[in-house]
Amino acid sequence: MTAQIIDGKEFAGAVRARVFKAATEFKQRHGVPIGLTVVLVGDDPASEIYVRLKVADAKEVGIESRDIKLPATATQSEVLDVVRKLNQDPAVHGILVQFPVPAHIRQEAILDTLAPDKDVDGLTTLSAGRLASGRPGLVSCTPQGCLMLIKSVRPKLDGLSAVVIGRSQLVGKPMAQLLLQENCTVTIAHSKTRDLAAVVRTADVLVAAVGRSEMVKGDWVKPGAIVIDVGMNRVDQPNGKSKLFGDVAYNEVLPHAGAITKVPGGVGPMTRACLLRNTVLAACAQMGVSPPAEL
């Protein structure tokens, strides 16, 4: 058996096309573009690249995007003032504060200030609470993208056993909540889980989001399982360069899985696409209109 390769890049392209259509129709209907603002504090090179990509992504799909750059010396009060102003700006439908922020600024303080209805990263406490209680809201982009990839292979997940490796607020916990809403029986595994391999072998759906390069081996995977690899681990090579690996030993798992994502080209493109999708959903909610059904 050879696993079906889930092409995240191709699927994300289809999502972006739907976002473009929705953003165009939104502007035609309401006379204003959908607006996304990204806030960057400090001069971390990786964060600067991420912000540049997010702003460019938004512009490509017809979302009016801009970035606000604050120096690393900005106080927490100054950053929160910027967030509050964006909360009140009707032209801004989505707000994303790029993390990490400098050490003297509490990430929790930013999330507690950010308006949940504009929280396109789905990270505020209220966003998490809405998800946990099954109420409508904006969902963290990576787990939402993972679920969309899973359902591209198997639209109905009722009764399946799902294992999520990792319990982070960003991926693990919201991923488990989404799978519960799809009527899966969900296990969250983590560093304290006893006999992790045995737990993983029960999974019809496996989401690996632990941050350990190639931790999931071939004999851990149930034959025919859907395997979603969230890991992005950069490992130094003997030639002095680095290479990106997932949390799953891809070549080992490939003969066992029914479907699997690659790293890179799997979950990453979907995370970026779901940020754009969330921005459209946020704009529609703020205007009191239903988003397009196909979105």
PDB file of C-alpha atoms in Angstrom:
ATOM      1  CA  MET A   1       0.000   0.000   0.000  1.00  0.00           C
ATOM      2  CA  THR A   2       1.221   3.478  -0.858  1.00  0.00           C
ATOM      3  CA  ALA A   3      -0.284   6.426   0.929  1.00  0.00           C
ATOM      4  CA  GLN A   4      -2.172   9.188  -0.829  1.00  0.00           C
ATOM      5  CA  ILE A   5      -0.076  12.362  -0.677  1.00  0.00           C
ATOM      6  CA  ILE A   6      -2.169  15.260   0.611  1.00  0.00           C
ATOM      7  CA  ASP A   7      -0.956  18.279  -1.355  1.00  0.00           C
ATOM      8  CA  GLY A   8      -1.348  21.197   1.035  1.00  0.00           C
ATOM      9  CA  LYS A   9      -0.028  23.684  -1.481  1.00  0.00           C
ATOM     10  CA  GLU A  10      -2.601  22.727  -4.093  1.00  0.00           C
ATOM     11  CA  PHE A  11      -5.446  22.669  -1.575  1.00  0.00           C
ATOM     12  CA  ALA A  12      -4.381  26.048  -0.171  1.00  0.00           C
ATOM     13  CA  GLY A  13      -4.460  27.459  -3.697  1.00  0.00           C
ATOM     14  CA  ALA A  14      -8.107  26.443  -3.979  1.00  0.00           C
ATOM     15  CA  VAL A  15      -8.871  28.077  -0.611  1.00  0.00           C
ATOM     16  CA  ARG A  16      -7.137  31.279  -1.693  1.00  0.00           C
ATOM     17  CA  ALA A  17      -9.188  31.327  -4.913  1.00  0.00           C
ATOM     18  CA  ARG A  18     -12.392  31.117  -2.867  1.00  0.00           C
ATOM     19  CA  VAL A  19     -11.134  33.868  -0.562  1.00  0.00           C
ATOM     20  CA  PHE A  20     -10.389  36.095  -3.553  1.00  0.00           C
ATOM     21  CA  LYS A  21     -13.907  35.581  -4.878  1.00  0.00           C
ATOM     22  CA  ALA A  22     -15.433  36.305  -1.462  1.00  0.00           C
ATOM     23  CA  ALA A  23     -13.282  39.399  -0.891  1.00  0.00           C
ATOM     24  CA  THR A  24     -14.179  40.772  -4.328  1.00  0.00           C
ATOM     25  CA  GLU A  25     -17.899  40.234  -3.747  1.00  0.00           C
ATOM     26  CA  PHE A  26     -17.647  41.789  -0.273  1.00  0.00           C
ATOM     27  CA  LYS A  27     -16.147  44.980  -1.692  1.00  0.00           C
ATOM     28  CA  GLN A  28     -18.762  45.154  -4.446  1.00  0.00           C
ATOM     29  CA  ARG A  29     -21.597  44.650  -1.975  1.00  0.00           C
ATOM     30  CA  HIS A  30     -20.440  46.926   0.851  1.00  0.00           C
ATOM     31  CA  GLY A  31     -18.336  49.482  -0.991  1.00  0.00           C
ATOM     32  CA  VAL A  32     -15.290  48.919   1.203  1.00  0.00           C
ATOM     33  CA  PRO A  33     -12.460  46.382   1.029  1.00  0.00           C
ATOM     34  CA  ILE A  34     -11.813  43.792   3.714  1.00  0.00           C
ATOM     35  CA  GLY A  35      -9.014  45.137   5.886  1.00  0.00           C
ATOM     36  CA  LEU A  36      -6.217  43.262   7.674  1.00  0.00           C
ATOM     37  CA  THR A  37      -3.563  44.908   9.834  1.00  0.00           C
ATOM     38  CA  VAL A  38      -0.449  43.100  11.053  1.00  0.00           C
ATOM     39  CA  VAL A  39       1.461  44.527  14.016  1.00  0.00           C
ATOM     40  CA  LEU A  40       5.180  43.824  14.379  1.00  0.00           C
ATOM     41  CA  VAL A  41       7.093  44.797  17.512  1.00  0.00           C
ATOM     42  CA  GLY A  42      10.884  44.741  17.268  1.00  0.00           C
ATOM     43  CA  ASP A  43      13.204  43.701  14.467  1.00  0.00           C
ATOM     44  CA  ASP A  44      13.361  39.925  14.603  1.00  0.00           C
ATOM     45  CA  PRO A  45      14.416  38.872  11.056  1.00  0.00           C
ATOM     46  CA  ALA A  46      12.172  35.793  10.932  1.00  0.00           C
ATOM     47  CA  SER A  47       9.157  37.778  12.139  1.00  0.00           C
ATOM     48  CA  GLU A  48       9.818  40.461   9.536  1.00  0.00           C
ATOM     49  CA  ILE A  49       9.757  37.793   6.815  1.00  0.00           C
ATOM     50  CA  TYR A  50       6.517  36.296   8.156  1.00  0.00           C
ATOM     51  CA  VAL A  51       4.848  39.710   8.267  1.00  0.00           C
ATOM     52  CA  ARG A  52       5.953  40.547   4.748  1.00  0.00           C
ATOM     53  CA  LEU A  53       4.547  37.242   3.486  1.00  0.00           C
ATOM     54  CA  LYS A  54       1.227  37.710   5.287  1.00  0.00           C
ATOM     55  CA  VAL A  55       0.761  41.226   3.930  1.00  0.00           C
ATOM     56  CA  ALA A  56       1.626  40.058   0.409  1.00  0.00           C
ATOM     57  CA  ASP A  57      -0.722  37.063   0.696  1.00  0.00           C
ATOM     58  CA  ALA A  58      -3.585  39.331   1.686  1.00  0.00           C
ATOM     59  CA  LYS A  59      -3.027  41.737  -1.172  1.00  0.00           C
ATOM     60  CA  GLU A  60      -2.969  38.863  -3.675  1.00  0.00           C
ATOM     61  CA  VAL A  61      -6.500  37.814  -2.693  1.00  0.00           C
ATOM     62  CA  GLY A  62      -8.009  41.292  -2.660  1.00  0.00           C
ATOM     63  CA  ILE A  63      -7.710  42.042   1.055  1.00  0.00           C
ATOM     64  CA  GLU A  64      -6.521  45.546   1.940  1.00  0.00           C
ATOM     65  CA  SER A  65      -3.500  44.856   4.134  1.00  0.00           C
ATOM     66  CA  ARG A  66      -0.924  46.925   5.945  1.00  0.00           C
ATOM     67  CA  ASP A  67       1.648  46.461   8.642  1.00  0.00           C
ATOM     68  CA  ILE A  68       2.419  48.600  11.670  1.00  0.00           C
ATOM     69  CA  LYS A  69       6.005  48.363  12.885  1.00  0.00           C
ATOM     70  CA  LEU A  70       6.911  49.335  16.421  1.00  0.00           C
ATOM     71  CA  PRO A  71      10.475  49.469  17.777  1.00  0.00           C
ATOM     72  CA  ALA A  72      11.724  46.848  20.219  1.00  0.00           C
ATOM     73  CA  THR A  73      11.814  49.653  22.816  1.00  0.00           C
ATOM     74  CA  ALA A  74       8.049  50.188  22.593  1.00  0.00           C
ATOM     75  CA  THR A  75       6.394  49.770  25.981  1.00  0.00           C
ATOM     76  CA  GLN A  76       3.603  47.329  26.631  1.00  0.00           C
ATOM     77  CA  SER A  77       1.265  50.279  27.123  1.00  0.00           C
ATOM     78  CA  GLU A  78       2.184  51.659  23.697  1.00  0.00           C
ATOM     79  CA  VAL A  79       1.562  48.324  22.020  1.00  0.00           C
ATOM     80  CA  LEU A  80      -1.792  47.904  23.750  1.00  0.00           C
ATOM     81  CA  ASP A  81      -2.799  51.421  22.690  1.00  0.00           C
ATOM     82  CA  VAL A  82      -2.175  50.454  19.057  1.00  0.00           C
ATOM     83  CA  VAL A  83      -4.277  47.305  19.469  1.00  0.00           C
ATOM     84  CA  ARG A  84      -7.126  49.278  21.074  1.00  0.00           C
ATOM     85  CA  LYS A  85      -7.161  51.774  18.199  1.00  0.00           C
ATOM     86  CA  LEU A  86      -7.319  48.939  15.681  1.00  0.00           C
ATOM     87  CA  ASN A  87     -10.147  47.347  17.673  1.00  0.00           C
ATOM     88  CA  GLN A  88     -12.160  50.551  17.173  1.00  0.00           C
ATOM     89  CA  ASP A  89     -11.268  51.107  13.511  1.00  0.00           C
ATOM     90  CA  PRO A  90     -14.198  49.954  11.307  1.00  0.00           C
ATOM     91  CA  ALA A  91     -11.878  49.713   8.287  1.00  0.00           C
ATOM     92  CA  VAL A  92      -9.864  47.008  10.060  1.00  0.00           C
ATOM     93  CA  HIS A  93     -11.689  43.680  10.065  1.00  0.00           C
ATOM     94  CA  GLY A  94      -8.751  41.520  11.117  1.00  0.00           C
ATOM     95  CA  ILE A  95      -5.827  42.127  13.470  1.00  0.00           C
ATOM     96  CA  LEU A  96      -2.739  39.964  13.779  1.00  0.00           C
ATOM     97  CA  VAL A  97       0.027  40.723  16.266  1.00  0.00           C
ATOM     98  CA  GLN A  98       3.154  38.863  15.222  1.00  0.00           C
ATOM     99  CA  PHE A  99       4.579  36.756  18.037  1.00  0.00           C
ATOM    100  CA  PRO A 100       6.983  36.511  19.732  1.00  0.00           C
ATOM    101  CA  VAL A 101       7.133  40.044  21.095  1.00  0.00           C
ATOM    102  CA  PRO A 102      10.056  41.448  23.133  1.00  0.00           C
ATOM    103  CA  ALA A 103      10.417  39.950  26.606  1.00  0.00           C
ATOM    104  CA  HIS A 104       9.171  43.035  28.453  1.00  0.00           C
ATOM    105  CA  ILE A 105       5.758  42.736  26.770  1.00  0.00           C
ATOM    106  CA  ARG A 106       3.336  40.057  27.939  1.00  0.00           C
ATOM    107  CA  GLN A 107       1.770  38.126  25.094  1.00  0.00           C
ATOM    108  CA  GLU A 108      -1.243  37.439  27.319  1.00  0.00           C
ATOM    109  CA  ALA A 109      -1.799  41.167  27.809  1.00  0.00           C
ATOM    110  CA  ILE A 110      -2.010  41.638  24.047  1.00  0.00           C
ATOM    111  CA  LEU A 111      -4.426  38.748  23.626  1.00  0.00           C
ATOM    112  CA  ASP A 112      -6.581  39.998  26.508  1.00  0.00           C
ATOM    113  CA  THR A 113      -6.805  43.405  24.775  1.00  0.00           C
ATOM    114  CA  LEU A 114      -7.385  42.191  21.217  1.00  0.00           C
ATOM    115  CA  ALA A 115     -11.040  42.196  20.122  1.00  0.00           C
ATOM    116  CA  PRO A 116     -12.004  38.503  19.686  1.00  0.00           C
ATOM    117  CA  ASP A 117     -14.118  39.307  16.615  1.00  0.00           C
ATOM    118  CA  LYS A 118     -10.978  40.650  14.901  1.00  0.00           C
ATOM    119  CA  ASP A 119      -8.679  37.915  16.235  1.00  0.00           C
ATOM    120  CA  VAL A 120      -7.861  36.258  12.913  1.00  0.00           C
ATOM    121  CA  ASP A 121      -5.226  34.067  14.592  1.00  0.00           C
ATOM    122  CA  GLY A 122      -7.925  32.642  16.883  1.00  0.00           C
ATOM    123  CA  LEU A 123      -5.709  32.945  19.955  1.00  0.00           C
ATOM    124  CA  THR A 124      -7.686  35.017  22.454  1.00  0.00           C
ATOM    125  CA  THR A 125      -9.201  33.367  25.505  1.00  0.00           C
ATOM    126  CA  LEU A 126     -12.706  34.116  24.230  1.00  0.00           C
ATOM    127  CA  SER A 127     -11.878  32.563  20.842  1.00  0.00           C
ATOM    128  CA  ALA A 128     -10.644  29.413  22.609  1.00  0.00           C
ATOM    129  CA  GLY A 129     -13.725  29.408  24.846  1.00  0.00           C
ATOM    130  CA  ARG A 130     -16.085  29.697  21.899  1.00  0.00           C
ATOM    131  CA  LEU A 131     -14.386  26.743  20.237  1.00  0.00           C
ATOM    132  CA  ALA A 132     -14.485  24.637  23.401  1.00  0.00           C
ATOM    133  CA  SER A 133     -18.183  25.345  23.922  1.00  0.00           C
ATOM    134  CA  GLY A 134     -19.105  24.761  20.273  1.00  0.00           C
ATOM    135  CA  ARG A 135     -20.067  28.356  19.579  1.00  0.00           C
ATOM    136  CA  PRO A 136     -19.240  30.224  16.347  1.00  0.00           C
ATOM    137  CA  GLY A 137     -15.928  32.067  16.336  1.00  0.00           C
ATOM    138  CA  LEU A 138     -12.551  32.414  14.712  1.00  0.00           C
ATOM    139  CA  VAL A 139     -10.424  29.264  14.964  1.00  0.00           C
ATOM    140  CA  SER A 140      -6.642  29.079  15.111  1.00  0.00           C
ATOM    141  CA  CYS A 141      -5.358  28.822  11.540  1.00  0.00           C
ATOM    142  CA  THR A 142      -3.131  25.741  11.713  1.00  0.00           C
ATOM    143  CA  PRO A 143      -5.665  23.329  13.267  1.00  0.00           C
ATOM    144  CA  GLN A 144      -8.397  24.668  10.963  1.00  0.00           C
ATOM    145  CA  GLY A 145      -6.123  23.990   7.994  1.00  0.00           C
ATOM    146  CA  CYS A 146      -5.348  20.507   9.305  1.00  0.00           C
ATOM    147  CA  LEU A 147      -9.038  19.677   9.597  1.00  0.00           C
ATOM    148  CA  MET A 148      -9.694  20.853   6.057  1.00  0.00           C
ATOM    149  CA  LEU A 149      -6.892  18.608   4.779  1.00  0.00           C
ATOM    150  CA  ILE A 150      -8.224  15.633   6.763  1.00  0.00           C
ATOM    151  CA  LYS A 151     -11.726  16.142   5.374  1.00  0.00           C
ATOM    152  CA  SER A 152     -10.367  16.423   1.838  1.00  0.00           C
ATOM    153  CA  VAL A 153      -9.522  12.736   2.197  1.00  0.00           C
ATOM    154  CA  ARG A 154     -12.461  11.642   4.346  1.00  0.00           C
ATOM    155  CA  PRO A 155     -15.354  14.124   4.585  1.00  0.00           C
ATOM    156  CA  LYS A 156     -17.172  12.233   7.348  1.00  0.00           C
ATOM    157  CA  LEU A 157     -15.126  11.487  10.468  1.00  0.00           C
ATOM    158  CA  ASP A 158     -17.891  10.206  12.746  1.00  0.00           C
ATOM    159  CA  GLY A 159     -16.693   7.520  15.146  1.00  0.00           C
ATOM    160  CA  LEU A 160     -13.052   7.553  14.089  1.00  0.00           C
ATOM    161  CA  SER A 161     -10.266   7.356  16.653  1.00  0.00           C
ATOM    162  CA  ALA A 162      -8.103  10.493  16.510  1.00  0.00           C
ATOM    163  CA  VAL A 163      -4.791  11.080  18.283  1.00  0.00           C
ATOM    164  CA  VAL A 164      -3.252  14.536  18.570  1.00  0.00           C
ATOM    165  CA  ILE A 165       0.373  14.588  19.690  1.00  0.00           C
ATOM    166  CA  GLY A 166       0.925  17.936  21.391  1.00  0.00           C
ATOM    167  CA  ARG A 167      -1.169  20.024  23.754  1.00  0.00           C
ATOM    168  CA  SER A 168      -0.257  23.602  22.820  1.00  0.00           C
ATOM    169  CA  GLN A 169      -2.801  26.408  22.821  1.00  0.00           C
ATOM    170  CA  LEU A 170      -1.848  27.137  19.220  1.00  0.00           C
ATOM    171  CA  VAL A 171      -2.363  23.671  17.702  1.00  0.00           C
ATOM    172  CA  GLY A 172      -2.896  20.695  19.996  1.00  0.00           C
ATOM    173  CA  LYS A 173      -5.843  21.807  22.105  1.00  0.00           C
ATOM    174  CA  PRO A 174      -7.873  23.511  19.341  1.00  0.00           C
ATOM    175  CA  MET A 175      -7.136  20.573  17.025  1.00  0.00           C
ATOM    176  CA  ALA A 176      -8.635  18.191  19.576  1.00  0.00           C
ATOM    177  CA  GLN A 177     -11.712  20.401  19.937  1.00  0.00           C
ATOM    178  CA  LEU A 178     -12.254  20.503  16.178  1.00  0.00           C
ATOM    179  CA  LEU A 179     -11.996  16.723  15.922  1.00  0.00           C
ATOM    180  CA  LEU A 180     -14.442  16.332  18.800  1.00  0.00           C
ATOM    181  CA  GLN A 181     -16.902  18.502  16.891  1.00  0.00           C
ATOM    182  CA  GLU A 182     -16.513  16.080  13.973  1.00  0.00           C
ATOM    183  CA  ASN A 183     -17.602  13.250  16.323  1.00  0.00           C
ATOM    184  CA  CYS A 184     -14.183  11.638  16.608  1.00  0.00           C
ATOM    185  CA  THR A 185     -13.040   9.897  19.776  1.00  0.00           C
ATOM    186  CA  VAL A 186     -10.027  12.044  20.622  1.00  0.00           C
ATOM    187  CA  THR A 187      -6.874  11.368  22.618  1.00  0.00           C
ATOM    188  CA  ILE A 188      -4.376  14.155  23.324  1.00  0.00           C
ATOM    189  CA  ALA A 189      -0.910  12.663  23.757  1.00  0.00           C
ATOM    190  CA  HIS A 190       2.105  14.555  25.093  1.00  0.00           C
ATOM    191  CA  SER A 191       5.529  14.214  26.698  1.00  0.00           C
ATOM    192  CA  LYS A 192       4.105  12.454  29.771  1.00  0.00           C
ATOM    193  CA  THR A 193       2.020   9.928  27.825  1.00  0.00           C
ATOM    194  CA  ARG A 194       2.942   6.344  28.689  1.00  0.00           C
ATOM    195  CA  ASP A 195       3.818   4.103  25.735  1.00  0.00           C
ATOM    196  CA  LEU A 196       3.212   6.813  23.173  1.00  0.00           C
ATOM    197  CA  ALA A 197       3.746   4.449  20.268  1.00  0.00           C
ATOM    198  CA  ALA A 198       0.919   2.185  21.464  1.00  0.00           C
ATOM    199  CA  VAL A 199      -1.425   5.176  21.807  1.00  0.00           C
ATOM    200  CA  VAL A 200      -0.560   6.405  18.319  1.00  0.00           C
ATOM    201  CA  ARG A 201      -1.262   2.951  16.851  1.00  0.00           C
ATOM    202  CA  THR A 202      -4.942   3.345  17.788  1.00  0.00           C
ATOM    203  CA  ALA A 203      -5.370   6.384  15.534  1.00  0.00           C
ATOM    204  CA  ASP A 204      -7.465   6.416  12.387  1.00  0.00           C
ATOM    205  CA  VAL A 205      -6.504  10.093  12.249  1.00  0.00           C
ATOM    206  CA  LEU A 206      -3.121  11.217  13.563  1.00  0.00           C
ATOM    207  CA  VAL A 207      -2.042  14.848  13.940  1.00  0.00           C
ATOM    208  CA  ALA A 208       1.607  15.260  15.003  1.00  0.00           C
ATOM    209  CA  ALA A 209       2.337  18.695  16.468  1.00  0.00           C
ATOM    210  CA  VAL A 210       5.074  18.147  19.012  1.00  0.00           C
ATOM    211  CA  GLY A 211       8.180  19.804  17.530  1.00  0.00           C
ATOM    212  CA  ARG A 212      10.502  16.771  17.533  1.00  0.00           C
ATOM    213  CA  SER A 213      12.076  15.836  14.229  1.00  0.00           C
ATOM    214  CA  GLU A 214      10.830  12.501  12.795  1.00  0.00           C
ATOM    215  CA  MET A 215       9.605  11.274  16.171  1.00  0.00           C
ATOM    216  CA  VAL A 216       6.688   9.253  14.754  1.00  0.00           C
ATOM    217  CA  LYS A 217       8.086   6.053  13.241  1.00  0.00           C
ATOM    218  CA  GLY A 218       6.586   3.740  10.646  1.00  0.00           C
ATOM    219  CA  ASP A 219       5.593   0.984  13.090  1.00  0.00           C
ATOM    220  CA  TRP A 220       3.709   3.549  15.203  1.00  0.00           C
ATOM    221  CA  VAL A 221       1.101   4.122  12.492  1.00  0.00           C
ATOM    222  CA  LYS A 222      -2.087   2.120  12.047  1.00  0.00           C
ATOM    223  CA  PRO A 223      -2.416   0.810   8.476  1.00  0.00           C
ATOM    224  CA  GLY A 224      -4.574   3.181   6.450  1.00  0.00           C
ATOM    225  CA  ALA A 225      -4.433   6.062   8.948  1.00  0.00           C
ATOM    226  CA  ILE A 226      -4.650   9.694   7.859  1.00  0.00           C
ATOM    227  CA  VAL A 227      -1.422  11.343   9.034  1.00  0.00           C
ATOM    228  CA  ILE A 228      -1.117  15.130   9.303  1.00  0.00           C
ATOM    229  CA  ASP A 229       2.390  16.387  10.080  1.00  0.00           C
ATOM    230  CA  VAL A 230       2.445  19.867  11.635  1.00  0.00           C
ATOM    231  CA  GLY A 231       6.136  19.742  12.567  1.00  0.00           C
ATOM    232  CA  MET A 232       8.609  22.252  11.137  1.00  0.00           C
ATOM    233  CA  ASN A 233      12.003  21.258  12.514  1.00  0.00           C
ATOM    234  CA  ARG A 234      15.114  22.746  10.960  1.00  0.00           C
ATOM    235  CA  VAL A 235      18.033  20.341  11.405  1.00  0.00           C
ATOM    236  CA  ASP A 236      21.674  21.138  10.644  1.00  0.00           C
ATOM    237  CA  GLN A 237      23.249  18.876   8.032  1.00  0.00           C
ATOM    238  CA  PRO A 238      26.906  17.691   7.673  1.00  0.00           C
ATOM    239  CA  ASN A 239      27.375  20.044   4.690  1.00  0.00           C
ATOM    240  CA  GLY A 240      26.754  23.024   6.969  1.00  0.00           C
ATOM    241  CA  LYS A 241      23.279  23.682   5.615  1.00  0.00           C
ATOM    242  CA  SER A 242      19.987  22.955   7.326  1.00  0.00           C
ATOM    243  CA  LYS A 243      17.027  20.880   6.197  1.00  0.00           C
ATOM    244  CA  LEU A 244      13.383  20.979   7.211  1.00  0.00           C
ATOM    245  CA  PHE A 245      11.871  17.870   8.775  1.00  0.00           C
ATOM    246  CA  GLY A 246       8.435  17.140  10.133  1.00  0.00           C
ATOM    247  CA  ASP A 247       7.488  15.320  13.318  1.00  0.00           C
ATOM    248  CA  VAL A 248       6.804  12.205  11.240  1.00  0.00           C
ATOM    249  CA  ALA A 249       9.483   9.978   9.698  1.00  0.00           C
ATOM    250  CA  TYR A 250       7.909  10.419   6.282  1.00  0.00           C
ATOM    251  CA  ASN A 251       9.665   7.660   4.347  1.00  0.00           C
ATOM    252  CA  GLU A 252       9.020   5.139   7.128  1.00  0.00           C
ATOM    253  CA  VAL A 253       5.371   6.054   7.543  1.00  0.00           C
ATOM    254  CA  LEU A 254       4.530   6.295   3.835  1.00  0.00           C
ATOM    255  CA  PRO A 255       3.986   2.523   3.327  1.00  0.00           C
ATOM    256  CA  HIS A 256       1.682   2.334   6.362  1.00  0.00           C
ATOM    257  CA  ALA A 257      -0.513   5.432   6.081  1.00  0.00           C
ATOM    258  CA  GLY A 258      -3.622   5.759   3.958  1.00  0.00           C
ATOM    259  CA  ALA A 259      -2.928   9.473   3.408  1.00  0.00           C
ATOM    260  CA  ILE A 260      -0.147  11.774   4.583  1.00  0.00           C
ATOM    261  CA  THR A 261       1.092  15.357   4.325  1.00  0.00           C
ATOM    262  CA  LYS A 262       4.650  16.278   3.396  1.00  0.00           C
ATOM    263  CA  VAL A 263       6.976  18.789   5.049  1.00  0.00           C
ATOM    264  CA  PRO A 264       7.293  21.301   3.525  1.00  0.00           C
ATOM    265  CA  GLY A 265       4.225  21.691   1.310  1.00  0.00           C
ATOM    266  CA  GLY A 266       1.603  20.246   3.606  1.00  0.00           C
ATOM    267  CA  VAL A 267       0.189  22.123   6.578  1.00  0.00           C
ATOM    268  CA  GLY A 268       2.247  25.316   6.140  1.00  0.00           C
ATOM    269  CA  PRO A 269       0.456  26.641   3.032  1.00  0.00           C
ATOM    270  CA  MET A 270      -2.902  25.869   4.651  1.00  0.00           C
ATOM    271  CA  THR A 271      -2.037  27.909   7.742  1.00  0.00           C
ATOM    272  CA  ARG A 272      -1.430  30.942   5.557  1.00  0.00           C
ATOM    273  CA  ALA A 273      -4.588  30.322   3.515  1.00  0.00           C
ATOM    274  CA  CYS A 274      -6.721  29.946   6.641  1.00  0.00           C
ATOM    275  CA  LEU A 275      -5.498  33.297   7.946  1.00  0.00           C
ATOM    276  CA  LEU A 276      -6.965  34.891   4.827  1.00  0.00           C
ATOM    277  CA  ARG A 277     -10.142  32.837   5.199  1.00  0.00           C
ATOM    278  CA  ASN A 278     -10.475  33.958   8.817  1.00  0.00           C
ATOM    279  CA  THR A 279     -10.144  37.581   7.744  1.00  0.00           C
ATOM    280  CA  VAL A 280     -13.090  37.190   5.369  1.00  0.00           C
ATOM    281  CA  LEU A 281     -15.137  35.403   8.046  1.00  0.00           C
ATOM    282  CA  ALA A 282     -14.356  38.215  10.504  1.00  0.00           C
ATOM    283  CA  ALA A 283     -15.389  40.901   8.012  1.00  0.00           C
ATOM    284  CA  CYS A 284     -18.671  39.144   7.230  1.00  0.00           C
ATOM    285  CA  ALA A 285     -19.491  38.751  10.928  1.00  0.00           C
ATOM    286  CA  GLN A 286     -18.790  42.424  11.600  1.00  0.00           C
ATOM    287  CA  MET A 287     -21.074  43.422   8.740  1.00  0.00           C
ATOM    288  CA  GLY A 288     -23.786  41.055   9.955  1.00  0.00           C
ATOM    289  CA  VAL A 289     -23.832  38.988   6.771  1.00  0.00           C
ATOM    290  CA  SER A 290     -23.340  35.282   6.225  1.00  0.00           C
ATOM    291  CA  PRO A 291     -20.056  34.241   4.599  1.00  0.00           C
ATOM    292  CA  PRO A 292     -20.214  32.389   1.289  1.00  0.00           C
ATOM    293  CA  ALA A 293     -21.148  28.755   1.899  1.00  0.00           C
ATOM    294  CA  GLU A 294     -18.259  27.487  -0.209  1.00  0.00           C
ATOM    295  CA  LEU A 295     -15.665  29.403   1.813  1.00  0.00           C
TER     296      LEU A 295
END
